[in-house]
mmCIF file of C-alpha atoms in Angstrom:
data_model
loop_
_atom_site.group_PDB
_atom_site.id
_atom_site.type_symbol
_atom_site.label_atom_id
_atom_site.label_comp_id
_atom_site.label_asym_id
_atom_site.label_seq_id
_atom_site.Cartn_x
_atom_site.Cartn_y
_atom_site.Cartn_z
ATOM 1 C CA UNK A 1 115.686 95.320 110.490
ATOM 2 C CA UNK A 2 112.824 94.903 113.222
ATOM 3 C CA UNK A 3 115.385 96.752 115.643
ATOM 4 C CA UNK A 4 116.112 99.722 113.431
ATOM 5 C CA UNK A 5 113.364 101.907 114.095
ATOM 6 C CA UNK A 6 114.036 105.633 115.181
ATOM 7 C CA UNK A 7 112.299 107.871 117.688
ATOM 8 C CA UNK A 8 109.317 105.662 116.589
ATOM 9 C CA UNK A 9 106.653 108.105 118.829
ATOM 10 C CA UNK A 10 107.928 111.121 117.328
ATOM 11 C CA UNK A 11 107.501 109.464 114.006
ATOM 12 C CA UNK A 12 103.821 108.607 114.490
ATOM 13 C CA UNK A 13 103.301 112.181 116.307
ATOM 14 C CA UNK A 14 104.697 113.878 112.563
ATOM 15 C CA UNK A 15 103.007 111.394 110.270
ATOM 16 C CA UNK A 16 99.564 111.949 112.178
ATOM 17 C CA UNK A 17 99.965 115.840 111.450
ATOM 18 C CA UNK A 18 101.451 115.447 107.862
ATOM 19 C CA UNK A 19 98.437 112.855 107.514
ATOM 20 C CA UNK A 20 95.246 115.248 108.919
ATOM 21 C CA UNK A 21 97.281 118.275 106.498
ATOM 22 C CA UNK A 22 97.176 115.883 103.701
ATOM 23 C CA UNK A 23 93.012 115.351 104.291
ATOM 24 C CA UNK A 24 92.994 118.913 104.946
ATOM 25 C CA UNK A 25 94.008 119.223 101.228
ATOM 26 C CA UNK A 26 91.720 116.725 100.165
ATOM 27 C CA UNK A 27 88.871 118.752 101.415
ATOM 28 C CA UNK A 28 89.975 121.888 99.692
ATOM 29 C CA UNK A 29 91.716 121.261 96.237
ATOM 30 C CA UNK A 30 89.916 119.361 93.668
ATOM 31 C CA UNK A 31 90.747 116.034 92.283
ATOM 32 C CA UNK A 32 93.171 117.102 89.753
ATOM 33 C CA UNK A 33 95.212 118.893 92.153
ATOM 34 C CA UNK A 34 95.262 116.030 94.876
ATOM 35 C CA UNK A 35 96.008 113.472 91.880
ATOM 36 C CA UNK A 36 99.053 116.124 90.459
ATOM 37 C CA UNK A 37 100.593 115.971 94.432
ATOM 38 C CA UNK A 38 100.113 111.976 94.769
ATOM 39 C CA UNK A 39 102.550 111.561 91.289
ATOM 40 C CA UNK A 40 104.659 114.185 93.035
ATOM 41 C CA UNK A 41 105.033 111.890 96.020
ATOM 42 C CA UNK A 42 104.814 108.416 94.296
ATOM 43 C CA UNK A 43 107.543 109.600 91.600
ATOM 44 C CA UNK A 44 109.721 110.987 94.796
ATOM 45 C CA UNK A 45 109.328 109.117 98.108
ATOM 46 C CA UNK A 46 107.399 106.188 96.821
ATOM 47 C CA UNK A 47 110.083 104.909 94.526
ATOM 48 C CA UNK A 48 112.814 105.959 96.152
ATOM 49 C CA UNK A 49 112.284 103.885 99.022
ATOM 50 C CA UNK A 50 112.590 100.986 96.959
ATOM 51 C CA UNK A 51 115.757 102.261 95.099
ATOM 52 C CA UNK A 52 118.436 101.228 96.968
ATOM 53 C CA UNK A 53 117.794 97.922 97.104
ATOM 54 C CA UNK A 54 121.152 96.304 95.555
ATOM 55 C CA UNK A 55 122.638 98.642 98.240
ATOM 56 C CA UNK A 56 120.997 96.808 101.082
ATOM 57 C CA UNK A 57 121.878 93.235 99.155
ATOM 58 C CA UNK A 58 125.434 94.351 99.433
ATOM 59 C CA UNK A 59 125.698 95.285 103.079
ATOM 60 C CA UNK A 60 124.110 92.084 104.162
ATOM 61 C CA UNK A 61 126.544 90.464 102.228
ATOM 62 C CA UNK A 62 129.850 92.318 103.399
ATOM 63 C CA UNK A 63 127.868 92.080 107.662
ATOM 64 C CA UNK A 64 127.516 88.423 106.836
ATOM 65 C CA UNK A 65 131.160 87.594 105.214
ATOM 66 C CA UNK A 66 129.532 86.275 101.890
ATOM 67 C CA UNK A 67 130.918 86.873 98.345
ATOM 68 C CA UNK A 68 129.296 89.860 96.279
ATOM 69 C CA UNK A 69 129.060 90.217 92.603
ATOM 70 C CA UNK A 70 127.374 93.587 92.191
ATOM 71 C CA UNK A 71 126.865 93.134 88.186
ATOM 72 C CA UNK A 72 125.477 89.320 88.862
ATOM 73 C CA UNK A 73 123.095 90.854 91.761
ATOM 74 C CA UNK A 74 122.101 93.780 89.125
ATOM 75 C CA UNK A 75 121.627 91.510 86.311
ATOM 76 C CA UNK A 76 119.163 89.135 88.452
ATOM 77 C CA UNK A 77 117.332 92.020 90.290
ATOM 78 C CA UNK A 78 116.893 93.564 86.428
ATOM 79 C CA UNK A 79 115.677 90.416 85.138
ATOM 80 C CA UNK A 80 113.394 90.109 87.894
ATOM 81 C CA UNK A 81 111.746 93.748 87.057
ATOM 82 C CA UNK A 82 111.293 92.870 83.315
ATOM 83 C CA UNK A 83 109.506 88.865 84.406
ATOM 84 C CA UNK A 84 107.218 90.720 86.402
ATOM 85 C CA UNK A 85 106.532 93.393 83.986
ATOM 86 C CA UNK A 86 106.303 90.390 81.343
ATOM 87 C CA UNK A 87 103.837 88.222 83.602
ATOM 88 C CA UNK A 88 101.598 91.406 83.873
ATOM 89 C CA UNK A 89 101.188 91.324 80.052
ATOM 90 C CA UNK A 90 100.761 87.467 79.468
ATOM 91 C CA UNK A 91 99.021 86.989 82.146
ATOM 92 C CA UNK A 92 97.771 89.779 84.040
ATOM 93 C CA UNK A 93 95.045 88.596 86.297
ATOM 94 C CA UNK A 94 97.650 86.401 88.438
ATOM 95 C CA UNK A 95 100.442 89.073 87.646
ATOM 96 C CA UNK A 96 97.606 91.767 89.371
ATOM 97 C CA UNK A 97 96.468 88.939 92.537
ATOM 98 C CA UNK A 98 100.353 88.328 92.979
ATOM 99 C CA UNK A 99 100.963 92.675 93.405
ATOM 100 C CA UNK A 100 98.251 92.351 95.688
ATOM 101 C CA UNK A 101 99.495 89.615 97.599
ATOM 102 C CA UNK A 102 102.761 90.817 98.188
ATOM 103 C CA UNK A 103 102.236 94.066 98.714
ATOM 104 C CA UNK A 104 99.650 93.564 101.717
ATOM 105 C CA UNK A 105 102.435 91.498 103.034
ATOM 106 C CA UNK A 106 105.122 94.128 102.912
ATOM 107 C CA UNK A 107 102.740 96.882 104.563
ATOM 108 C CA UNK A 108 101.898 94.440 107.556
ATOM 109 C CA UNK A 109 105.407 93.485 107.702
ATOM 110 C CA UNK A 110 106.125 96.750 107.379
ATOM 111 C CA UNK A 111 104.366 98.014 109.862
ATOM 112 C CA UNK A 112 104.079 94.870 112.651
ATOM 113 C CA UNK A 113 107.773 93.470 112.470
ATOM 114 C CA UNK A 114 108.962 95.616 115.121
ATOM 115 C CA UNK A 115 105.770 95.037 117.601
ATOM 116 C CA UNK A 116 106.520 90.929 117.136
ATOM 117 C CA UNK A 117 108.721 88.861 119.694
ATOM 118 C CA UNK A 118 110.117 85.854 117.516
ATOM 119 C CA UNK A 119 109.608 84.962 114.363
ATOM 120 C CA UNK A 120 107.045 82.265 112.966
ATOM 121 C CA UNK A 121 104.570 80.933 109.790
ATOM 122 C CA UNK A 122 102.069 82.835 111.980
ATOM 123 C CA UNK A 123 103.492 85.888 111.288
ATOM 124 C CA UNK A 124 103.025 85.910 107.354
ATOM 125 C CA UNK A 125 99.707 85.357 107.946
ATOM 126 C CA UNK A 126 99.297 87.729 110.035
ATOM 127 C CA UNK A 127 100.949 90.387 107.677
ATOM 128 C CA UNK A 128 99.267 89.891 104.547
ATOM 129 C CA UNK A 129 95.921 89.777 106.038
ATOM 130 C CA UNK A 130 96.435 93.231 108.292
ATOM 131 C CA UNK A 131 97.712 94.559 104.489
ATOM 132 C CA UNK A 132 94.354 93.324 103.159
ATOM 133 C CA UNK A 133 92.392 95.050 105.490
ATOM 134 C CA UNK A 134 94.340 97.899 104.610
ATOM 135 C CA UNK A 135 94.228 97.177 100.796
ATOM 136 C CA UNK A 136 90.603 96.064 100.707
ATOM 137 C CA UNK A 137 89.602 99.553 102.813
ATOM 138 C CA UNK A 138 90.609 101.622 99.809
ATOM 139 C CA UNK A 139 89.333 99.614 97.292
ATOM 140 C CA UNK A 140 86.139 99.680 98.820
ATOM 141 C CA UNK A 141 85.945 102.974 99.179
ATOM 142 C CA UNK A 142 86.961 103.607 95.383
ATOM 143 C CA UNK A 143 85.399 100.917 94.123
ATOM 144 C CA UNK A 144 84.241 101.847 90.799
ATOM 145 C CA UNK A 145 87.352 103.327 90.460
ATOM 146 C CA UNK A 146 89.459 100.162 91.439
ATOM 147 C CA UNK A 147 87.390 98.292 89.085
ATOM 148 C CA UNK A 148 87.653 99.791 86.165
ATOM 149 C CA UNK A 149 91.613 100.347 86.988
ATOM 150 C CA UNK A 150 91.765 96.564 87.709
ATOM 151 C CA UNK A 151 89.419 95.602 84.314
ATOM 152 C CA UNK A 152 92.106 97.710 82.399
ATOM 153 C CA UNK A 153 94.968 95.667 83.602
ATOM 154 C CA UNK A 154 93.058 92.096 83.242
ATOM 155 C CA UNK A 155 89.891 92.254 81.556
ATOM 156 C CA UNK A 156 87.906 91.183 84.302
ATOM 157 C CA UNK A 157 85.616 93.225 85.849
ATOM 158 C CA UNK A 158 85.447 92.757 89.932
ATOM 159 C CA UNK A 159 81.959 93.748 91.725
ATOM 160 C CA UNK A 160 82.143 95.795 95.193
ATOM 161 C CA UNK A 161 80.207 93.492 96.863
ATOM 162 C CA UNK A 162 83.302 91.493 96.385
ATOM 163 C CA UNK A 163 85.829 93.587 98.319
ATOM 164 C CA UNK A 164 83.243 93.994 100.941
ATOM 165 C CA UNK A 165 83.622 90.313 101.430
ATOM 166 C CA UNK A 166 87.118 90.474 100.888
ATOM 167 C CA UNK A 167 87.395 93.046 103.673
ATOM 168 C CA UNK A 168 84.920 90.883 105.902
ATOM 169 C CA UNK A 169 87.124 87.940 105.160
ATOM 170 C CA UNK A 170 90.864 89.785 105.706
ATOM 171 C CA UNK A 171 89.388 90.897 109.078
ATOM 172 C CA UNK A 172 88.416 88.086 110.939
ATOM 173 C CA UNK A 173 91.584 86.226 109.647
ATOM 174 C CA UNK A 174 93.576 89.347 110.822
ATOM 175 C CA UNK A 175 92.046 88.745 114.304
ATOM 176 C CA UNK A 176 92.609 85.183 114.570
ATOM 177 C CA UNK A 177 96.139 85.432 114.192
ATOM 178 C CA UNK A 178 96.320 88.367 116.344
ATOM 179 C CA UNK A 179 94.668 85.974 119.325
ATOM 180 C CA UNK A 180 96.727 83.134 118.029
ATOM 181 C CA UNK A 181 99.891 85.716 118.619
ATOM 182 C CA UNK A 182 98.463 88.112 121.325
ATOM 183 C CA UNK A 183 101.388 86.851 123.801
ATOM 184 C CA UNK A 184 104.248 87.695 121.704
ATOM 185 C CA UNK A 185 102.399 91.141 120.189
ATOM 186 C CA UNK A 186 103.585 94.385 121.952
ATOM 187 C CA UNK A 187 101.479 97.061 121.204
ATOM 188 C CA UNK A 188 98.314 99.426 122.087
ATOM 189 C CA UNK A 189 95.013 98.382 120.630
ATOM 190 C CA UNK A 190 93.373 101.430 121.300
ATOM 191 C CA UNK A 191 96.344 102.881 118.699
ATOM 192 C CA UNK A 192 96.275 100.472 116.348
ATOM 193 C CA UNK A 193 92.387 100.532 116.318
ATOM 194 C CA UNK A 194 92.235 104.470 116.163
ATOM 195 C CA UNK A 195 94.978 104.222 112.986
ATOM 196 C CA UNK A 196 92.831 102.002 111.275
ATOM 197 C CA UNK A 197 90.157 104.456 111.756
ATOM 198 C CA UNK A 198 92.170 107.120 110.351
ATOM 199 C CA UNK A 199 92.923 104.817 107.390
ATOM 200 C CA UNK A 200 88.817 104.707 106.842
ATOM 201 C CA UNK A 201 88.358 108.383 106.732
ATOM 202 C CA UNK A 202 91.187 108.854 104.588
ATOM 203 C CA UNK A 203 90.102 106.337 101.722
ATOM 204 C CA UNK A 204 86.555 107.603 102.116
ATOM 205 C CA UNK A 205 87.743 111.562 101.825
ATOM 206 C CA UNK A 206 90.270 111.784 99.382
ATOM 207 C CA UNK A 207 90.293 110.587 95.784
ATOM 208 C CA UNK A 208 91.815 106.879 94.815
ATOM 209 C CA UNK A 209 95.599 108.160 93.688
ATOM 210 C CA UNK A 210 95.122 110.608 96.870
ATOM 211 C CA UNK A 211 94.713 108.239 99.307
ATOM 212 C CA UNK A 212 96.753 105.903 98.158
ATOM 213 C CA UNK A 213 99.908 107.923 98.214
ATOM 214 C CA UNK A 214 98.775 109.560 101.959
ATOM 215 C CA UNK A 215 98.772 105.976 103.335
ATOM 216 C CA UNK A 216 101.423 104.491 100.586
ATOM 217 C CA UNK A 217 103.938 107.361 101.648
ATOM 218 C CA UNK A 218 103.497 108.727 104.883
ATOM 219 C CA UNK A 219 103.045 105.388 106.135
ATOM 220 C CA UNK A 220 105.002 103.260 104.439
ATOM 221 C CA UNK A 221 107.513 104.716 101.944
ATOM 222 C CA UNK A 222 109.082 107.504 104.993
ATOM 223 C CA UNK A 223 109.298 104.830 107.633
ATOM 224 C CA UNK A 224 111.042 102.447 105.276
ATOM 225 C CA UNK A 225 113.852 104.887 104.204
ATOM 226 C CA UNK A 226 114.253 105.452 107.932
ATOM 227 C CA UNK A 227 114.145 102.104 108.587
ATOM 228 C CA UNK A 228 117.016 101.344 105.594
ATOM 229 C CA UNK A 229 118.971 104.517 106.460
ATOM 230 C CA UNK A 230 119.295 102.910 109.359
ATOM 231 C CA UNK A 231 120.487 99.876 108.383
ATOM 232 C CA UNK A 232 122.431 100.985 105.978
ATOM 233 C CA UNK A 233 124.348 103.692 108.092
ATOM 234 C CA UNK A 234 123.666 103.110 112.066
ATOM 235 C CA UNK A 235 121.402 106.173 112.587
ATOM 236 C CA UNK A 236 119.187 108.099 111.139
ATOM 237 C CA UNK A 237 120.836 111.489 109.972
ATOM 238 C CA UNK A 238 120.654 114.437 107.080
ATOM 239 C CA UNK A 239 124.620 113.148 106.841
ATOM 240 C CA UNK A 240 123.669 109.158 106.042
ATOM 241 C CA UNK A 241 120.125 110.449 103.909
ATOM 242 C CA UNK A 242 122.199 112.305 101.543
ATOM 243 C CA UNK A 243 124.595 109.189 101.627
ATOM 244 C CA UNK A 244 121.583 107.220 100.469
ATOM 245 C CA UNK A 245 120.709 109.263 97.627
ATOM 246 C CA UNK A 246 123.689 109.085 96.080
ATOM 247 C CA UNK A 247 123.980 105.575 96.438
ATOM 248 C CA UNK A 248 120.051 105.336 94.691
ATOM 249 C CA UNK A 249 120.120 108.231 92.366
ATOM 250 C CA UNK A 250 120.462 105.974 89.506
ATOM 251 C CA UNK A 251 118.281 103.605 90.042
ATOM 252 C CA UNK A 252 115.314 106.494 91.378
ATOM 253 C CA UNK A 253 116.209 108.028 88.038
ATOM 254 C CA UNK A 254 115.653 105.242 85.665
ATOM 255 C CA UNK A 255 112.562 104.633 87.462
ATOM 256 C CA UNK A 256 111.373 108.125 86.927
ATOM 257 C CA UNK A 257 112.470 108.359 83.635
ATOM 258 C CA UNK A 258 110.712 105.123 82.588
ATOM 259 C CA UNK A 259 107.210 106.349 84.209
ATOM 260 C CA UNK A 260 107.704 110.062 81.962
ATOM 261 C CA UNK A 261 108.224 108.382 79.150
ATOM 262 C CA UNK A 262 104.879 106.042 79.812
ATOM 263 C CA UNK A 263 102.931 109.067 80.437
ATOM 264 C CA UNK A 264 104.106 111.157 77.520
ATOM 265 C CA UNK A 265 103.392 107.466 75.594
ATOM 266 C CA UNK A 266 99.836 107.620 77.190
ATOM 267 C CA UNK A 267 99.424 111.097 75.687
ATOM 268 C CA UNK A 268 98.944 112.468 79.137
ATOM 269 C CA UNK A 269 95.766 110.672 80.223
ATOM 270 C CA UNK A 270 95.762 110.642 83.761
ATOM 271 C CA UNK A 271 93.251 107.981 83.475
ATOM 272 C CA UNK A 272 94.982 105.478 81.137
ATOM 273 C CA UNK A 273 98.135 106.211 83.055
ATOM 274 C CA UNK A 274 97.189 105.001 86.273
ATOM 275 C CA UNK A 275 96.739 100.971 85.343
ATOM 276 C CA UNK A 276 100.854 101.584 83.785
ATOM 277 C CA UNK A 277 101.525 103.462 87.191
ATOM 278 C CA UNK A 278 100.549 100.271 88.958
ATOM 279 C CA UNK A 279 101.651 97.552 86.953
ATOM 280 C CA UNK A 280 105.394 99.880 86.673
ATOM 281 C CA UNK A 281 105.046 99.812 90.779
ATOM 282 C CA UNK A 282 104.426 95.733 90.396
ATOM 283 C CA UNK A 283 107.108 95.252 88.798
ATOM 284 C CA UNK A 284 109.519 97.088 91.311
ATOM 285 C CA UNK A 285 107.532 95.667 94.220
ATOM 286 C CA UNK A 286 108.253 92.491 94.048
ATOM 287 C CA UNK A 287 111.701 92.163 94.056
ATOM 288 C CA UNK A 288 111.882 94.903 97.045
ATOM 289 C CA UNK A 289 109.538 92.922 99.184
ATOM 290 C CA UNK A 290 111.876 89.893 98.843
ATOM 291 C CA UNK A 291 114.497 91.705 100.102
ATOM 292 C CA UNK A 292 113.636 93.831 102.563
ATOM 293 C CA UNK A 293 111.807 90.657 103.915
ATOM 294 C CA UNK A 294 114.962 88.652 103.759
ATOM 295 C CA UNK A 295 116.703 91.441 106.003
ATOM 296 C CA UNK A 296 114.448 91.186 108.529
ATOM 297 C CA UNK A 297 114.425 87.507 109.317
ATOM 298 C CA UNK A 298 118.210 87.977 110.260
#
């Protein structure tokens, strides 16, 4: 999927904008309201670009002449869901370090696959530790916040000191790889030094569930679905999006429904929500990241 990408400057110029609006209403609504738009997004965007997943399985399968068995596919991808959501209550300190793993992999894959000549062991390196930077950033910025979120989930309460070394640590490995790859890497450092900076001020400005769904949406979540559209359809159009909602309605809606029922479960605690919110994202992560990372090593 490397070579799917569409318009790709116009796509940065829009989610620069959408992102400096988006601080814009951190600076001028208060927490509740920022926290209120960020479920808005997550519930939307966020989990829709990891609905259509069995959709994608079954595409690869009819480009690459293999058998399909959607109900087999389904019943594996649910099973995967409920192990995940199972590991995260027996044991939820490696169920938590796994989410975080993976899911600093799939925003440096995510965002570096299509700047990368080749493909190599370097390069999952080289993913998950740009997506720690990224990861670490917020947490450090929120730390309290992350701490308690994270002592909810596993009973263990993590320091800040340690996700400044974390952060230290993701850093320099980040920029060892990226001299170890620097030949086959096609992109502007000045940019990609100057979006990092952008990622700074918007983990130190907005709230935690703010700034995760600025960065988790506008950079991520939208350039996945066109990314999959893509894929899925040839182009990028309003014709082939509304072709992909109907083909991930269902799944977007189970989703949903699940997380309203959580919070209405929760009693409508915003704060004992958000450790479900993540460990309900977990759970759908994982099995997303595998394939979307299987489609683009073909």
């Amino acid at each position: 999927m490397q070579n799917k990408e569409v318009d790709f400057t116009k796509l940065q110029a829009a989610t620069l904008i959408a992102t400096f609006f988006s601080l814009w209403l951190a600076v001028y609504f208060e927490h509740a309201v920022e926290n209120l738009l960020a479920y808005i997004l997550i519930l939307s965007f966020g989990i829709l670009h990891g609905a259509n997943d069995i959709k994608l399985l079954q595409v690869e399968a009819k480009k690459k002449s293999k058998p399909y068995d959607f109900l087999r596919i389904l019943a594996y991808y649910v099973f995967f869901v409920l192990s995940v959501a199972g590991l995260f209550y027996i044991l939820p300190s490696i169920a938590l370090g796994l989410f975080i793993l993976f899911s600093a992999y799939h925003f440096g894959e995510q965002h570096w696959i299509s700047k990368i000549n080749g493909s190599s062991r370097y390069s999952i390196f080289l993913f998950t530790a740009y997506g720690l930077v990224i990861l670490f950033l917020l947490f450090e910025a929120h730390s309290l916040e992350v701490s308690d979120i994270i002592f909810d989930i596993s009973k263990v309460y993590i320091n800040n000191t340690y996700y400044q070394i974390m952060l230290g640590i993701s850093l320099i490995i980040f920029v060892l790889l990226f001299l170890v790859k620097y030949k086959q890497i096609q992109c502007n450092i000045l940019l990609e030094l100057f979006y990092l900076l952008v990622f700074f001020i918007i983990f130190n400005t907005a709230s935690l569930l703010w700034a995760f769904a600025i960065f988790f949406i506008l950079w991520h979540a939208i350039p996945s679905l066109g990314d999959q559209i893509t894929y899925l359809y040839g182009d990028l159009s309003r014709k082939h999006f509304i072709k992909y909602l109907r083909t991930s309605v269902i799944y977007w809606l189970a989703s949903v429904i699940t997380l309203v029922l959580l919070f209405f479960f929760m009693e409508g605690s915003s704060q004992e929500f958000i450790p479900f919110l993540f460990s309900f994202l977990a759970a759908i992560t994982f099995p997303h990241v595998l394939v979307i990372s299987g489609l683009n090593k073909n």
